[in-house]
Amino acid sequence: MTTTQTSVVQDLGTLAHRLSHPARARCVCEPPQVLADRPDGTVVRSGAIVAKAHAADTDHEALAARIALAAAPQLTGILLPPLTGPGQSLPAPAPSGNPQPPEPFEPPAPGPRPVTLWPLGAPVDPTDPGAAPWAEVAVLLARLHRTEPPFRLPAMRGPAKAARAVARMRAALPGDPAVLPVLAGWRALPAWARGEVPAPARRAGFLCHGDLHLGQLVRHPTPDGPWLLIDVDDAGTGDPAWDLGRPAAWYAAGLLAPEDWFAFLDAYRSAGGPAVPADGDPWPELDVPARALTVQTAALALAKCAAEQRHPDEHEQLMIESCARIATLPPELAADHAS
């Protein structure tokens, strides 16, 4: 860990401790715990408080809108709401019917990285894949997608994240033939899925999470509260099928068991989710997002392997091979999904 990273972690731990520790109480707290430390997010826990330093290049106005979204009453029971820091207040959402975004929110920050504060939740147990709450997350997604955006929001960042992953892979492995299958899969996608143009209009106005996976789910209050979605860094308006794209990609690659996939899909449909038809074949809507997230996963895997100087593991190799396969097949595009 670099000196700068150490400083960020210490500052986050101090901030979380200040908020979680009762004034003038004798301190018996455990040391702060680092939950994640990546360039796009450093997350530190102290007691029941979690402090997150966002990326240095974060758009502060967009972050303010997303934090206001997590605090909005319309999203109660769907998104984990944020906390306020000492001397801080949450950004106020615009009144109902007002298309203006909330006022910019400047949370406390160690250095140039904005910080947000959250209550601690209990995550999905990574050691017990059989207990993964696929049906529960599907219902949360359906409720999110059915919610009218309460104020103007930035676009969901899913396609932009996929493009960023491909750029990271290219930078990590310049000229390496290992990237060719991933790039072939990338070039086969329509321009909207590569973040080059907006999503088709009919599909662009839904409230989306933008980076859905099981790590974005916690129980709150801990340990047995209801499941809630976390991490709104990529939330916004867009195509709701994107939020189903990662489990769809895992299912297509053989990484998600059919019974889990169908439990997820059936629960989403039963809850009125608008990303796919209520019955019949879902793949005309899911095909492009699933392909894009296959490419994103494979690109990040290759970049990570390069950084760690190792070969892809079995699961990573499956996603890389999937890129080669999907590049040779015509996409199942609905008419309004074409670029």
Tab-separated table of C-alpha atoms in Angstrom:
chain	number	residue	atom	x	y	z
A	1	MET	CA	0.000	0.000	0.000
A	2	THR	CA	1.388	3.395	-0.975
A	3	THR	CA	1.761	6.310	1.441
A	4	THR	CA	-1.206	8.027	-0.219
A	5	GLN	CA	-3.365	4.906	0.088
A	6	THR	CA	-2.375	4.546	3.748
A	7	SER	CA	-3.343	8.156	4.396
A	8	VAL	CA	-6.753	7.697	2.724
A	9	VAL	CA	-7.440	4.555	4.767
A	10	GLN	CA	-6.438	6.298	8.010
A	11	ASP	CA	-8.582	9.335	7.223
A	12	LEU	CA	-11.583	7.154	6.402
A	13	GLY	CA	-11.120	5.139	9.588
A	14	THR	CA	-10.957	8.332	11.661
A	15	LEU	CA	-14.069	9.732	9.999
A	16	ALA	CA	-16.083	6.526	10.471
A	17	HIS	CA	-14.907	6.252	14.075
A	18	ARG	CA	-15.943	9.829	14.865
A	19	LEU	CA	-19.440	9.137	13.609
A	20	SER	CA	-19.854	5.717	15.231
A	21	HIS	CA	-18.293	6.464	18.618
A	22	PRO	CA	-20.514	8.162	21.255
A	23	ALA	CA	-19.149	11.489	22.427
A	24	ARG	CA	-17.085	11.295	25.628
A	25	ALA	CA	-17.540	7.521	25.828
A	26	ARG	CA	-14.564	5.361	26.761
A	27	CYS	CA	-13.217	3.924	23.515
A	28	VAL	CA	-13.146	0.136	23.282
A	29	CYS	CA	-13.490	0.048	19.484
A	30	GLU	CA	-11.605	-2.394	17.308
A	31	PRO	CA	-9.219	-0.847	14.765
A	32	PRO	CA	-10.842	0.268	11.484
A	33	GLN	CA	-11.204	-2.515	8.918
A	34	VAL	CA	-10.429	-2.058	5.226
A	35	LEU	CA	-13.282	-3.624	3.230
A	36	ALA	CA	-11.995	-2.612	-0.229
A	37	ASP	CA	-9.091	-0.598	-1.586
A	38	ARG	CA	-9.204	0.099	-5.317
A	39	PRO	CA	-8.591	3.227	-7.382
A	40	ASP	CA	-12.347	3.583	-7.926
A	41	GLY	CA	-13.241	3.137	-4.268
A	42	THR	CA	-11.605	2.703	-0.867
A	43	VAL	CA	-14.019	1.448	1.793
A	44	VAL	CA	-13.249	1.383	5.526
A	45	ARG	CA	-15.430	0.260	8.426
A	46	SER	CA	-15.359	1.433	12.022
A	47	GLY	CA	-18.028	-0.078	14.245
A	48	ALA	CA	-21.386	0.205	12.502
A	49	ILE	CA	-20.234	2.945	10.085
A	50	VAL	CA	-18.705	2.538	6.631
A	51	ALA	CA	-16.796	5.379	4.952
A	52	LYS	CA	-16.126	5.277	1.218
A	53	ALA	CA	-13.627	7.419	-0.689
A	54	HIS	CA	-14.729	7.594	-4.309
A	55	ALA	CA	-12.417	7.886	-7.317
A	56	ALA	CA	-10.403	11.090	-7.619
A	57	ASP	CA	-12.012	11.845	-10.999
A	58	THR	CA	-15.566	11.464	-9.684
A	59	ASP	CA	-18.083	13.935	-11.064
A	60	HIS	CA	-19.206	15.605	-7.809
A	61	GLU	CA	-22.534	16.798	-9.194
A	62	ALA	CA	-23.394	13.330	-10.521
A	63	LEU	CA	-22.358	11.762	-7.212
A	64	ALA	CA	-24.585	14.235	-5.360
A	65	ALA	CA	-27.567	13.186	-7.488
A	66	ARG	CA	-26.842	9.514	-6.859
A	67	ILE	CA	-26.479	9.967	-3.098
A	68	ALA	CA	-29.746	11.935	-3.084
A	69	LEU	CA	-31.323	9.035	-4.965
A	70	ALA	CA	-30.244	6.565	-2.275
A	71	ALA	CA	-31.794	8.878	0.351
A	72	ALA	CA	-35.037	9.486	-1.555
A	73	PRO	CA	-38.212	8.175	0.129
A	74	GLN	CA	-39.263	6.508	-3.134
A	75	LEU	CA	-36.262	4.172	-2.823
A	76	THR	CA	-36.852	3.155	0.803
A	77	GLY	CA	-36.562	-0.609	1.067
A	78	ILE	CA	-34.659	-0.846	-2.226
A	79	LEU	CA	-31.422	1.133	-1.775
A	80	LEU	CA	-29.383	1.408	1.420
A	81	PRO	CA	-29.702	5.057	2.489
A	82	PRO	CA	-26.567	7.095	3.263
A	83	LEU	CA	-25.587	8.694	6.559
A	84	THR	CA	-24.441	12.213	7.287
A	85	GLY	CA	-21.043	13.065	8.661
A	86	PRO	CA	-20.215	15.492	11.475
A	87	GLY	CA	-21.477	18.892	10.411
A	88	GLN	CA	-22.800	17.520	7.119
A	89	SER	CA	-26.282	17.274	5.660
A	90	LEU	CA	-27.586	15.150	2.834
A	91	PRO	CA	-28.337	16.768	-0.517
A	92	ALA	CA	-32.037	17.554	-0.661
A	93	PRO	CA	-33.889	15.939	-3.569
A	94	ALA	CA	-35.909	18.242	-5.777
A	95	PRO	CA	-39.665	18.434	-5.080
A	96	SER	CA	-41.864	15.915	-6.851
A	97	GLY	CA	-42.407	16.886	-10.465
A	98	ASN	CA	-39.382	19.200	-10.539
A	99	PRO	CA	-36.967	17.986	-13.213
A	100	GLN	CA	-34.028	19.824	-11.674
A	101	PRO	CA	-31.303	17.745	-9.988
A	102	PRO	CA	-30.500	18.215	-6.289
A	103	GLU	CA	-28.069	20.881	-5.231
A	104	PRO	CA	-24.409	19.781	-5.399
A	105	PHE	CA	-23.299	17.952	-2.257
A	106	GLU	CA	-19.731	18.228	-1.005
A	107	PRO	CA	-19.091	15.453	1.502
A	108	PRO	CA	-15.929	15.444	3.644
A	109	ALA	CA	-12.948	14.193	1.656
A	110	PRO	CA	-9.405	13.007	2.339
A	111	GLY	CA	-7.504	14.955	-0.301
A	112	PRO	CA	-9.228	15.157	-3.701
A	113	ARG	CA	-11.464	12.101	-3.267
A	114	PRO	CA	-15.096	12.708	-2.204
A	115	VAL	CA	-16.317	10.620	0.719
A	116	THR	CA	-19.730	9.205	1.554
A	117	LEU	CA	-20.874	7.528	4.765
A	118	TRP	CA	-23.107	4.485	5.124
A	119	PRO	CA	-24.514	2.171	7.779
A	120	LEU	CA	-22.894	-1.246	7.998
A	121	GLY	CA	-24.781	-4.074	6.331
A	122	ALA	CA	-24.242	-7.846	6.290
A	123	PRO	CA	-23.067	-8.969	2.815
A	124	VAL	CA	-23.836	-12.141	0.915
A	125	ASP	CA	-21.709	-14.996	2.259
A	126	PRO	CA	-19.151	-15.749	-0.509
A	127	THR	CA	-18.449	-19.176	1.025
A	128	ASP	CA	-22.061	-20.341	0.605
A	129	PRO	CA	-23.037	-19.913	-3.057
A	130	GLY	CA	-26.073	-22.128	-2.589
A	131	ALA	CA	-27.588	-19.537	-0.266
A	132	ALA	CA	-27.148	-16.639	-2.691
A	133	PRO	CA	-30.396	-14.614	-2.669
A	134	TRP	CA	-31.039	-14.577	-6.419
A	135	ALA	CA	-34.803	-14.258	-6.098
A	136	GLU	CA	-34.510	-11.447	-3.550
A	137	VAL	CA	-32.131	-9.379	-5.677
A	138	ALA	CA	-34.401	-9.897	-8.685
A	139	VAL	CA	-37.354	-8.445	-6.770
A	140	LEU	CA	-35.258	-5.457	-5.657
A	141	LEU	CA	-34.232	-4.848	-9.256
A	142	ALA	CA	-37.810	-5.061	-10.490
A	143	ARG	CA	-38.893	-2.535	-7.837
A	144	LEU	CA	-35.992	-0.239	-8.756
A	145	HIS	CA	-36.772	-0.437	-12.469
A	146	ARG	CA	-40.471	0.282	-11.857
A	147	THR	CA	-39.745	3.397	-9.781
A	148	GLU	CA	-40.155	6.706	-11.563
A	149	PRO	CA	-36.892	8.698	-11.268
A	150	PRO	CA	-37.647	11.263	-8.521
A	151	PHE	CA	-35.513	13.962	-10.169
A	152	ARG	CA	-33.173	14.338	-13.089
A	153	LEU	CA	-30.320	11.849	-12.919
A	154	PRO	CA	-27.170	11.188	-14.938
A	155	ALA	CA	-27.111	8.248	-17.307
A	156	MET	CA	-26.466	4.828	-15.846
A	157	ARG	CA	-22.716	4.174	-16.176
A	158	GLY	CA	-22.801	0.507	-17.174
A	159	PRO	CA	-21.632	0.914	-20.793
A	160	ALA	CA	-19.024	3.478	-19.713
A	161	LYS	CA	-17.653	0.996	-17.175
A	162	ALA	CA	-17.406	-1.673	-19.848
A	163	ALA	CA	-15.443	0.731	-22.065
A	164	ARG	CA	-13.188	1.583	-19.136
A	165	ALA	CA	-12.503	-2.105	-18.519
A	166	VAL	CA	-11.480	-2.622	-22.150
A	167	ALA	CA	-9.197	0.422	-22.001
A	168	ARG	CA	-7.610	-0.904	-18.815
A	169	MET	CA	-6.981	-4.273	-20.481
A	170	ARG	CA	-5.397	-2.627	-23.523
A	171	ALA	CA	-3.115	-0.527	-21.320
A	172	ALA	CA	-2.077	-3.559	-19.253
A	173	LEU	CA	-1.389	-5.828	-22.248
A	174	PRO	CA	-0.380	-3.674	-25.247
A	175	GLY	CA	0.083	-5.812	-28.339
A	176	ASP	CA	-0.595	-9.059	-26.453
A	177	PRO	CA	-2.560	-11.580	-28.566
A	178	ALA	CA	-4.401	-12.697	-25.410
A	179	VAL	CA	-6.637	-9.632	-25.733
A	180	LEU	CA	-7.776	-10.397	-29.293
A	181	PRO	CA	-10.824	-12.553	-28.396
A	182	VAL	CA	-12.017	-9.894	-25.957
A	183	LEU	CA	-11.560	-7.110	-28.493
A	184	ALA	CA	-13.416	-9.171	-31.103
A	185	GLY	CA	-16.349	-9.519	-28.720
A	186	TRP	CA	-16.178	-5.793	-27.959
A	187	ARG	CA	-16.241	-4.736	-31.607
A	188	ALA	CA	-19.275	-6.946	-32.253
A	189	LEU	CA	-21.379	-4.882	-29.825
A	190	PRO	CA	-23.603	-2.006	-30.942
A	191	ALA	CA	-22.274	1.469	-30.229
A	192	TRP	CA	-24.674	2.163	-27.330
A	193	ALA	CA	-23.365	-0.865	-25.421
A	194	ARG	CA	-19.809	0.476	-25.805
A	195	GLY	CA	-20.836	3.820	-24.322
A	196	GLU	CA	-20.299	5.654	-27.607
A	197	VAL	CA	-23.901	6.819	-28.101
A	198	PRO	CA	-26.963	6.934	-25.811
A	199	ALA	CA	-29.094	3.840	-25.401
A	200	PRO	CA	-32.150	3.590	-27.687
A	201	ALA	CA	-34.770	6.061	-26.481
A	202	ARG	CA	-37.452	3.514	-25.590
A	203	ARG	CA	-35.034	1.758	-23.271
A	204	ALA	CA	-33.164	4.727	-21.815
A	205	GLY	CA	-35.482	6.223	-19.201
A	206	PHE	CA	-35.575	3.521	-16.517
A	207	LEU	CA	-33.979	3.816	-13.107
A	208	CYS	CA	-31.004	1.400	-13.095
A	209	HIS	CA	-28.336	0.280	-10.636
A	210	GLY	CA	-25.643	0.075	-13.308
A	211	ASP	CA	-23.302	-2.481	-11.703
A	212	LEU	CA	-25.406	-5.302	-10.350
A	213	HIS	CA	-23.731	-8.336	-8.775
A	214	LEU	CA	-24.129	-10.134	-5.450
A	215	GLY	CA	-21.461	-7.945	-3.851
A	216	GLN	CA	-23.924	-5.048	-4.203
A	217	LEU	CA	-26.341	-6.560	-1.716
A	218	VAL	CA	-26.433	-6.328	2.094
A	219	ARG	CA	-28.830	-7.051	4.924
A	220	HIS	CA	-29.647	-3.996	6.989
A	221	PRO	CA	-29.991	-3.798	9.924
A	222	THR	CA	-27.414	-6.500	10.484
A	223	PRO	CA	-27.471	-9.424	10.634
A	224	ASP	CA	-31.010	-10.391	9.580
A	225	GLY	CA	-32.603	-7.248	8.153
A	226	PRO	CA	-34.053	-7.135	4.652
A	227	TRP	CA	-31.765	-7.225	1.631
A	228	LEU	CA	-30.954	-3.831	0.127
A	229	LEU	CA	-28.909	-2.729	-2.882
A	230	ILE	CA	-25.735	-0.739	-2.204
A	231	ASP	CA	-23.142	1.212	-4.227
A	232	VAL	CA	-24.970	3.806	-6.309
A	233	ASP	CA	-21.797	5.058	-8.030
A	234	ASP	CA	-23.094	3.865	-11.409
A	235	ALA	CA	-26.825	4.375	-10.893
A	236	GLY	CA	-28.918	6.501	-13.212
A	237	THR	CA	-31.321	6.224	-16.087
A	238	GLY	CA	-30.811	3.708	-18.851
A	239	ASP	CA	-31.738	0.277	-20.169
A	240	PRO	CA	-32.902	-1.936	-17.259
A	241	ALA	CA	-31.732	-5.044	-19.120
A	242	TRP	CA	-28.177	-3.994	-18.250
A	243	ASP	CA	-28.837	-4.876	-14.595
A	244	LEU	CA	-29.787	-8.400	-15.646
A	245	GLY	CA	-26.797	-8.693	-17.954
A	246	ARG	CA	-24.227	-10.037	-15.521
A	247	PRO	CA	-26.281	-13.008	-14.216
A	248	ALA	CA	-27.386	-13.640	-17.807
A	249	ALA	CA	-23.737	-13.687	-18.907
A	250	TRP	CA	-22.778	-16.037	-16.079
A	251	TYR	CA	-25.643	-18.357	-16.984
A	252	ALA	CA	-24.648	-18.348	-20.665
A	253	ALA	CA	-21.014	-19.106	-19.742
A	254	GLY	CA	-21.981	-21.936	-17.390
A	255	LEU	CA	-20.973	-20.079	-14.207
A	256	LEU	CA	-24.514	-19.687	-12.852
A	257	ALA	CA	-26.576	-22.825	-12.320
A	258	PRO	CA	-29.766	-23.023	-14.416
A	259	GLU	CA	-31.925	-23.294	-11.296
A	260	ASP	CA	-30.435	-20.051	-9.934
A	261	TRP	CA	-30.857	-18.262	-13.249
A	262	PHE	CA	-34.499	-19.294	-13.611
A	263	ALA	CA	-35.224	-18.420	-9.968
A	264	PHE	CA	-33.791	-14.964	-10.671
A	265	LEU	CA	-35.639	-14.493	-13.961
A	266	ASP	CA	-38.953	-15.816	-12.654
A	267	ALA	CA	-38.806	-13.605	-9.560
A	268	TYR	CA	-38.008	-10.551	-11.688
A	269	ARG	CA	-40.924	-11.226	-14.004
A	270	SER	CA	-43.308	-11.985	-11.132
A	271	ALA	CA	-42.414	-8.631	-9.565
A	272	GLY	CA	-43.299	-6.795	-12.777
A	273	GLY	CA	-39.767	-5.991	-13.908
A	274	PRO	CA	-39.838	-4.116	-17.252
A	275	ALA	CA	-36.461	-5.249	-18.644
A	276	VAL	CA	-37.866	-8.390	-20.309
A	277	PRO	CA	-41.304	-9.498	-21.519
A	278	ALA	CA	-43.563	-11.050	-18.896
A	279	ASP	CA	-43.272	-14.399	-20.694
A	280	GLY	CA	-41.549	-15.898	-23.691
A	281	ASP	CA	-37.909	-15.594	-24.722
A	282	PRO	CA	-36.010	-12.933	-22.710
A	283	TRP	CA	-32.845	-13.055	-24.808
A	284	PRO	CA	-33.718	-10.486	-27.487
A	285	GLU	CA	-33.552	-7.916	-24.655
A	286	LEU	CA	-30.742	-9.521	-22.629
A	287	ASP	CA	-28.390	-10.539	-25.425
A	288	VAL	CA	-26.489	-7.266	-25.873
A	289	PRO	CA	-26.063	-6.461	-22.143
A	290	ALA	CA	-24.980	-10.051	-21.461
A	291	ARG	CA	-22.380	-9.860	-24.224
A	292	ALA	CA	-21.121	-6.487	-23.029
A	293	LEU	CA	-20.739	-7.711	-19.454
A	294	THR	CA	-19.006	-10.860	-20.669
A	295	VAL	CA	-16.460	-8.623	-22.405
A	296	GLN	CA	-16.148	-6.374	-19.353
A	297	THR	CA	-15.548	-9.334	-17.035
A	298	ALA	CA	-12.981	-10.873	-19.366
A	299	ALA	CA	-11.166	-7.555	-19.872
A	300	LEU	CA	-10.904	-6.944	-16.131
A	301	ALA	CA	-9.723	-10.521	-15.619
A	302	LEU	CA	-6.899	-10.098	-18.143
A	303	ALA	CA	-5.876	-6.746	-16.638
A	304	LYS	CA	-5.834	-8.288	-13.176
A	305	CYS	CA	-3.837	-11.282	-14.377
A	306	ALA	CA	-1.279	-8.951	-15.944
A	307	ALA	CA	-0.937	-6.972	-12.715
A	308	GLU	CA	-0.567	-10.154	-10.655
A	309	GLN	CA	1.657	-11.886	-13.236
A	310	ARG	CA	-0.436	-15.024	-13.412
A	311	HIS	CA	-2.557	-16.987	-15.868
A	312	PRO	CA	-6.365	-16.743	-15.828
A	313	ASP	CA	-8.106	-19.134	-13.474
A	314	GLU	CA	-10.853	-21.500	-14.645
A	315	HIS	CA	-13.705	-19.011	-14.284
A	316	GLU	CA	-11.752	-16.180	-15.904
A	317	GLN	CA	-10.797	-18.418	-18.803
A	318	LEU	CA	-14.456	-19.321	-19.355
A	319	MET	CA	-15.351	-15.647	-19.761
A	320	ILE	CA	-12.436	-15.043	-22.140
A	321	GLU	CA	-13.464	-18.024	-24.248
A	322	SER	CA	-17.038	-16.747	-24.235
A	323	CYS	CA	-15.818	-13.526	-25.883
A	324	ALA	CA	-14.311	-15.502	-28.743
A	325	ARG	CA	-17.550	-17.433	-29.152
A	326	ILE	CA	-19.915	-14.468	-29.070
A	327	ALA	CA	-17.821	-12.557	-31.590
A	328	THR	CA	-18.682	-15.188	-34.204
A	329	LEU	CA	-22.440	-15.216	-33.587
A	330	PRO	CA	-24.985	-12.654	-34.820
A	331	PRO	CA	-26.457	-10.770	-31.871
A	332	GLU	CA	-30.137	-11.355	-31.116
A	333	LEU	CA	-31.029	-7.681	-31.350
A	334	ALA	CA	-34.507	-6.372	-30.988
A	335	ALA	CA	-35.219	-3.675	-33.554
A	336	ASP	CA	-34.763	-0.823	-31.107
A	337	HIS	CA	-31.531	-2.224	-29.689
A	338	ALA	CA	-29.583	-1.604	-32.883
A	339	SER	CA	-27.007	1.159	-32.784
